[in-house]
Amino acid sequence: MTDPKPLPVFLTGASRGIGAATARHFAGKGHPLALVARGAEATEQLAREINAAGGNAVAIPCDVGDAKSVAQAVARAVKELGGIGIVINNAGTIEPIAAIVDADPDAWSRAIDVNLSGPIYVMHHAVPHLPRGGVVINITSGAAEHPGYGRSAYCASKAGLMIATRILAVEEGEKRGITVIGFSPGLVDTDMLAFNRANRMGNAGNVNVAEIRPPAEVARIIDYLCSAAAADLSGTIVSARDPVLRQRAGV
Ligand SMILES: NC(=O)c1ccc[n+]([C@@H]2O[C@H](COP(=O)([O-])OP(=O)(O)OC[C@H]3O[C@@H](n4cnc5c(N)ncnc54)[C@H](OP(=O)(O)O)[C@@H]3O)[C@@H](O)[C@H]2O)c1
C-alpha cells in the first residue's frame, strides 16, 4: 500500500517561531503549504526556501483578526494549493500585557480578535473545504487555565479557543470525518516567550527555563496530532507537557 498523498496545510502565524518550524517540518514531509501571517516579507522568504528545496509553499498575507482578510486567504489557498486538508491555527499575540484596570480596551479587544475570533474565522471559512480525514489543530496555551497577572486578554482568549475547539469537534467531527484537537505547546523558545519573560508582572513571565523546548520539537508533536494515529484525541485539548502524548509522538 502506498502512503496517502500529503494533505495541503493552511498554517497561520507561519512567519516565525512555532509556525515557521512547523512549516519547515511539514514541507520536509511533502505537504503543500499556505504560509499565513501579516508581514509578507518573512513568509515570502520562507516560501522561497521551501520551494528551492523542492517543496510547494505559497506566502499569503493575512490579518487573522479581520474576517474579510481570512476569507480571502482561505480562497487563495484553495485556489493555489488545490484544496485544504489540514488547518493549523497558530497565529497569536500575548499583548497587551497590563492589568485589567490598566489595559487599553481597544488593545484588549484586538487580542481577542487575533487569538479567538481569528481561529474561528479560519474554521468558518476553511472547514467546509476539508476532506474526510482532514484535521484542525488549534494552538491553545496553559495560560487558558492559569490566571496570569497582566495576561487577561491572552488567558481569556486562549480559554475561549479551548471551548471553541471542542465545539467544532462536536459540530463537525463525526459529520465530516475530521479530527479537531487543541494543543498547548508548553514553554517554547520563540519571540513571544522572550517578550513574556521580559515583561514579568506578579505571577507571570517568570518561567522555569529547564522546561523551555525548541520550536522544532513542537512541530513534531503537531505532525503527530495531524496523523491518523491521533484521531482518537479529537475533541480534546492536549499538552506538550503530557508524557503520554510525548511518548505517542516520539519526542
Ligand atoms: N512560545 C510559547 O512559549 C507559547 C506557549 C504557549 C502557547 N503559544 C502559542 O503558540 C502560538 C505561536 O506562538 P510563538 O511563540 O511562535 O509566537 P511568535 O514567535 O510571536 O509568532 C507569532 C506568529 O503569529 C503571527 N501573527 C500575530 N498576529 C497575527 C495576525 N493578526 N494575523 C496573522 N498572523 C499573526 C506572527 O506573524 P506576523 O507578526 O507577521 O503577523 C507570527 O508568525 C501562539 O498562538 C501562542 O499563543 C506559545
Short mmCIF file of C-alpha atoms and ligand atoms in Angstrom, two decimals:
data_model
loop_
_atom_site.label_atom_id
_atom_site.label_comp_id
_atom_site.label_asym_id
_atom_site.label_seq_id
_atom_site.Cartn_x
_atom_site.Cartn_y
_atom_site.Cartn_z
CA MET A 1 0.00 0.00 0.00
CA THR A 2 1.35 3.47 -0.88
CA ASP A 3 1.36 6.28 1.68
CA PRO A 4 -1.55 8.72 1.31
CA LYS A 5 -0.74 11.96 -0.57
CA PRO A 6 0.35 14.65 1.94
CA LEU A 7 -2.61 17.00 2.56
CA PRO A 8 -2.30 20.74 1.84
CA VAL A 9 -1.80 22.74 5.06
CA PHE A 10 -3.26 26.17 5.92
CA LEU A 11 -0.86 27.41 8.61
CA THR A 12 -1.33 30.74 10.39
CA GLY A 13 1.47 32.54 12.19
CA ALA A 14 3.93 30.94 9.77
CA SER A 15 6.43 33.80 9.71
CA ARG A 16 8.46 32.86 12.78
CA GLY A 17 8.58 30.79 15.98
CA ILE A 18 6.42 27.67 16.19
CA GLY A 19 4.76 28.45 12.86
CA ALA A 20 7.99 28.69 10.85
CA ALA A 21 9.34 25.48 12.43
CA THR A 22 6.06 23.72 11.66
CA ALA A 23 6.19 24.95 8.06
CA ARG A 24 9.70 23.56 7.58
CA HIS A 25 8.71 20.24 9.19
CA PHE A 26 5.59 19.74 7.06
CA ALA A 27 7.41 20.88 3.91
CA GLY A 28 10.02 18.20 4.58
CA LYS A 29 7.22 15.62 4.55
CA GLY A 30 5.92 16.79 1.19
CA HIS A 31 2.87 18.81 2.29
CA PRO A 32 1.86 21.78 0.13
CA LEU A 33 1.67 24.83 2.42
CA ALA A 34 -0.17 28.15 2.68
CA LEU A 35 2.09 30.30 4.88
CA VAL A 36 -0.21 32.85 6.51
CA ALA A 37 0.87 35.91 8.53
CA ARG A 38 0.55 39.70 8.35
CA GLY A 39 4.09 40.50 7.30
CA ALA A 40 4.70 39.17 3.78
CA GLU A 41 8.49 39.50 3.84
CA ALA A 42 9.22 36.67 6.27
CA THR A 43 6.67 34.25 4.79
CA GLU A 44 7.83 35.01 1.24
CA GLN A 45 11.42 34.31 2.30
CA LEU A 46 10.32 31.04 3.93
CA ALA A 47 8.31 30.05 0.84
CA ARG A 48 11.38 30.68 -1.33
CA GLU A 49 13.47 28.48 0.98
CA ILE A 50 10.90 25.65 0.89
CA ASN A 51 10.35 25.87 -2.87
CA ALA A 52 14.11 25.94 -3.55
CA ALA A 53 14.35 22.65 -1.65
CA GLY A 54 11.70 21.10 -3.89
CA GLY A 55 8.63 21.85 -1.75
CA ASN A 56 5.43 23.69 -2.55
CA ALA A 57 4.69 26.75 -0.39
CA VAL A 58 2.83 29.96 -1.04
CA ALA A 59 3.02 33.05 1.20
CA ILE A 60 -0.41 34.58 1.86
CA PRO A 61 -0.51 37.91 3.71
CA CYS A 62 -3.47 37.96 6.09
CA ASP A 63 -4.55 39.55 9.36
CA VAL A 64 -6.43 36.74 11.11
CA GLY A 65 -8.23 39.29 13.26
CA ASP A 66 -10.01 40.58 10.14
CA ALA A 67 -12.79 38.28 8.89
CA LYS A 68 -12.58 39.57 5.31
CA SER A 69 -8.82 39.07 5.18
CA VAL A 70 -9.28 35.47 6.40
CA ALA A 71 -11.97 34.75 3.78
CA GLN A 72 -9.63 35.98 1.04
CA ALA A 73 -6.67 33.99 2.40
CA VAL A 74 -8.65 30.74 2.54
CA ALA A 75 -9.99 31.27 -1.00
CA ARG A 76 -6.45 31.92 -2.27
CA ALA A 77 -5.05 28.82 -0.53
CA VAL A 78 -7.79 26.63 -2.00
CA LYS A 79 -7.08 28.03 -5.46
CA GLU A 80 -3.29 27.83 -5.31
CA LEU A 81 -2.91 24.52 -3.44
CA GLY A 82 -5.94 22.78 -4.93
CA GLY A 83 -7.63 22.47 -1.52
CA ILE A 84 -7.01 22.47 2.23
CA GLY A 85 -6.63 19.25 4.20
CA ILE A 86 -5.07 20.47 7.44
CA VAL A 87 -5.71 23.73 9.30
CA ILE A 88 -3.21 24.84 11.94
CA ASN A 89 -4.45 27.90 13.84
CA ASN A 90 -1.14 29.02 15.32
CA ALA A 91 -1.10 32.83 14.94
CA GLY A 92 -1.30 34.61 18.26
CA THR A 93 -0.33 37.62 20.32
CA ILE A 94 0.41 37.99 24.03
CA GLU A 95 -0.16 41.76 24.03
CA PRO A 96 -1.43 43.81 25.74
CA ILE A 97 0.45 42.96 28.92
CA ALA A 98 -1.37 45.04 31.53
CA ALA A 99 -3.67 44.56 34.50
CA ILE A 100 -7.38 44.60 33.64
CA VAL A 101 -7.89 48.01 35.26
CA ASP A 102 -4.96 49.49 33.31
CA ALA A 103 -5.28 47.83 29.88
CA ASP A 104 -6.36 49.87 26.87
CA PRO A 105 -9.79 48.42 25.94
CA ASP A 106 -9.00 48.64 22.22
CA ALA A 107 -5.79 46.65 22.67
CA TRP A 108 -7.69 44.11 24.79
CA SER A 109 -10.31 43.67 22.06
CA ARG A 110 -7.63 43.37 19.42
CA ALA A 111 -6.07 40.42 21.30
CA ILE A 112 -9.46 38.70 21.38
CA ASP A 113 -9.83 39.38 17.63
CA VAL A 114 -6.47 37.76 16.86
CA ASN A 115 -6.38 34.87 19.36
CA LEU A 116 -10.05 33.87 19.46
CA SER A 117 -12.08 35.37 16.61
CA GLY A 118 -9.19 34.73 14.19
CA PRO A 119 -9.16 30.93 14.59
CA ILE A 120 -12.97 30.93 14.49
CA TYR A 121 -12.93 32.90 11.20
CA VAL A 122 -10.41 30.39 9.82
CA MET A 123 -12.52 27.41 10.93
CA HIS A 124 -15.66 29.03 9.48
CA HIS A 125 -14.10 29.51 6.06
CA ALA A 126 -11.73 26.53 5.84
CA VAL A 127 -13.61 23.62 7.41
CA PRO A 128 -16.14 23.30 4.53
CA HIS A 129 -13.14 22.56 2.28
CA LEU A 130 -11.72 19.74 4.42
CA PRO A 131 -11.95 16.20 3.06
CA ARG A 132 -12.76 13.20 5.26
CA GLY A 133 -9.56 12.59 7.24
CA GLY A 134 -8.96 16.34 7.41
CA VAL A 135 -7.57 17.89 10.60
CA VAL A 136 -7.88 21.14 12.57
CA ILE A 137 -5.23 21.90 15.20
CA ASN A 138 -5.80 24.96 17.38
CA ILE A 139 -2.77 26.15 19.34
CA THR A 140 -4.00 26.97 22.82
CA SER A 141 -1.91 27.57 25.93
CA GLY A 142 -1.56 26.51 29.54
CA ALA A 143 -2.41 30.18 30.17
CA ALA A 144 -6.04 29.27 29.39
CA GLU A 145 -6.24 27.54 32.77
CA HIS A 146 -3.90 29.68 34.87
CA PRO A 147 -4.68 33.29 35.82
CA GLY A 148 -1.53 35.14 34.72
CA TYR A 149 -1.06 38.61 36.20
CA GLY A 150 -1.38 41.17 33.40
CA ARG A 151 -2.26 38.47 30.86
CA SER A 152 -6.06 38.72 30.95
CA ALA A 153 -6.53 39.15 27.19
CA TYR A 154 -4.18 36.27 26.41
CA CYS A 155 -5.56 33.90 29.07
CA ALA A 156 -9.21 34.71 28.28
CA SER A 157 -8.75 34.36 24.50
CA LYS A 158 -6.95 31.03 24.84
CA ALA A 159 -9.64 29.76 27.24
CA GLY A 160 -12.22 30.74 24.63
CA LEU A 161 -10.26 28.93 21.94
CA MET A 162 -10.27 25.75 24.04
CA ILE A 163 -14.05 25.61 24.16
CA ALA A 164 -14.40 26.68 20.51
CA THR A 165 -12.17 23.73 19.61
CA ARG A 166 -14.37 21.31 21.50
CA ILE A 167 -17.50 22.81 19.95
CA LEU A 168 -16.15 22.39 16.40
CA ALA A 169 -15.36 18.75 17.19
CA VAL A 170 -18.96 18.21 18.38
CA GLU A 171 -20.49 20.07 15.45
CA GLU A 172 -18.35 18.81 12.56
CA GLY A 173 -16.08 15.98 13.75
CA GLU A 174 -18.26 12.97 13.13
CA LYS A 175 -20.36 14.56 10.40
CA ARG A 176 -17.37 15.40 8.19
CA GLY A 177 -14.98 12.71 9.42
CA ILE A 178 -12.44 15.28 10.58
CA THR A 179 -10.20 15.47 13.66
CA VAL A 180 -10.25 18.64 15.80
CA ILE A 181 -7.62 19.00 18.55
CA GLY A 182 -6.49 21.83 20.83
CA PHE A 183 -2.77 21.74 21.54
CA SER A 184 -0.95 23.57 24.31
CA PRO A 185 2.76 23.61 23.35
CA GLY A 186 4.20 24.44 26.80
CA LEU A 187 7.12 26.87 27.01
CA VAL A 188 8.68 27.27 23.56
CA ASP A 189 11.83 29.20 22.64
CA THR A 190 10.29 31.96 20.48
CA ASP A 191 9.98 35.76 20.34
CA MET A 192 6.67 35.52 22.21
CA LEU A 193 8.24 33.72 25.14
CA ALA A 194 11.14 36.20 25.20
CA PHE A 195 8.65 39.09 25.29
CA ASN A 196 6.68 37.39 28.06
CA ARG A 197 9.83 36.86 30.13
CA ALA A 198 10.96 40.46 29.56
CA ASN A 199 7.63 41.71 30.94
CA ARG A 200 7.41 39.92 34.28
CA MET A 201 4.48 41.00 36.45
CA GLY A 202 3.09 39.37 39.57
CA ASN A 203 2.95 35.62 38.98
CA ALA A 204 3.54 35.81 35.20
CA GLY A 205 6.63 35.77 32.98
CA ASN A 206 8.94 34.12 35.47
CA VAL A 207 9.36 30.73 33.84
CA ASN A 208 11.33 27.58 34.59
CA VAL A 209 13.98 27.73 31.84
CA ALA A 210 14.55 23.97 32.10
CA GLU A 211 11.07 23.47 30.64
CA ILE A 212 11.67 25.57 27.50
CA ARG A 213 11.54 23.40 24.36
CA PRO A 214 12.68 24.15 20.81
CA PRO A 215 10.03 25.00 18.18
CA ALA A 216 11.16 22.04 16.04
CA GLU A 217 10.11 19.61 18.79
CA VAL A 218 6.67 21.23 18.96
CA ALA A 219 6.40 20.85 15.17
CA ARG A 220 6.96 17.11 15.51
CA ILE A 221 4.13 16.84 18.03
CA ILE A 222 1.83 18.85 15.74
CA ASP A 223 2.74 16.47 12.92
CA TYR A 224 1.77 13.52 15.11
CA LEU A 225 -1.54 15.19 16.02
CA CYS A 226 -2.30 15.50 12.29
CA SER A 227 -1.76 11.78 11.73
CA ALA A 228 -4.50 9.15 11.69
CA ALA A 229 -2.91 7.67 14.84
CA ALA A 230 -4.08 10.73 16.82
CA ALA A 231 -7.70 10.72 15.60
CA ASP A 232 -8.87 9.38 18.99
CA LEU A 233 -7.78 12.73 20.52
CA SER A 234 -10.42 14.66 18.56
CA GLY A 235 -12.47 16.93 20.80
CA THR A 236 -9.75 17.15 23.45
CA ILE A 237 -7.09 19.66 24.48
CA VAL A 238 -3.66 18.07 24.77
CA SER A 239 -0.39 19.38 26.16
CA ALA A 240 3.26 19.02 25.15
CA ARG A 241 3.91 18.58 28.87
CA ASP A 242 1.94 15.30 28.89
CA PRO A 243 4.43 12.39 28.96
CA VAL A 244 1.88 10.04 27.35
CA LEU A 245 1.44 12.38 24.39
CA ARG A 246 5.20 12.86 24.14
CA GLN A 247 5.69 9.11 24.06
CA ARG A 248 2.99 8.67 21.44
CA ALA A 249 4.54 11.46 19.32
CA GLY A 250 8.04 10.00 19.76
CA VAL A 251 9.65 13.17 21.14
N1 LIG B 1 6.11 30.40 22.81
C1 LIG B 1 5.45 29.85 23.82
O1 LIG B 1 6.04 29.58 24.89
C2 LIG B 1 3.98 29.55 23.69
C3 LIG B 1 3.35 28.92 24.78
C4 LIG B 1 2.01 28.60 24.68
C5 LIG B 1 1.31 28.88 23.52
N2 LIG B 1 1.94 29.51 22.48
C6 LIG B 1 1.15 29.80 21.28
O2 LIG B 1 1.81 29.32 20.14
C7 LIG B 1 1.46 30.13 19.00
C8 LIG B 1 2.73 30.59 18.29
O3 LIG B 1 3.47 31.34 19.22
P1 LIG B 1 5.02 31.71 19.02
O4 LIG B 1 5.63 31.58 20.33
O5 LIG B 1 5.59 31.03 17.85
O6 LIG B 1 4.84 33.29 18.73
P2 LIG B 1 5.64 34.34 17.85
O7 LIG B 1 7.04 33.92 17.66
O8 LIG B 1 5.35 35.67 18.43
O9 LIG B 1 4.89 34.21 16.42
C9 LIG B 1 3.55 34.62 16.30
C10 LIG B 1 3.11 34.40 14.86
O10 LIG B 1 1.74 34.85 14.75
C11 LIG B 1 1.65 35.77 13.66
N3 LIG B 1 0.59 36.74 13.93
C12 LIG B 1 0.44 37.55 15.00
N4 LIG B 1 -0.63 38.32 14.87
C13 LIG B 1 -1.21 37.97 13.68
C14 LIG B 1 -2.35 38.42 12.96
N5 LIG B 1 -3.15 39.39 13.43
N6 LIG B 1 -2.64 37.84 11.78
C15 LIG B 1 -1.84 36.86 11.26
N7 LIG B 1 -0.74 36.40 11.89
C16 LIG B 1 -0.44 36.96 13.08
C17 LIG B 1 3.03 36.43 13.57
O11 LIG B 1 3.31 36.92 12.27
P3 LIG B 1 3.12 38.46 11.85
O12 LIG B 1 3.60 39.29 13.00
O13 LIG B 1 3.93 38.61 10.61
O14 LIG B 1 1.67 38.63 11.55
C18 LIG B 1 3.92 35.20 13.86
O15 LIG B 1 4.10 34.44 12.69
C19 LIG B 1 0.62 31.28 19.55
O16 LIG B 1 -0.76 31.03 19.36
C20 LIG B 1 0.95 31.29 21.03
O17 LIG B 1 -0.08 31.83 21.81
C21 LIG B 1 3.26 29.84 22.54
#
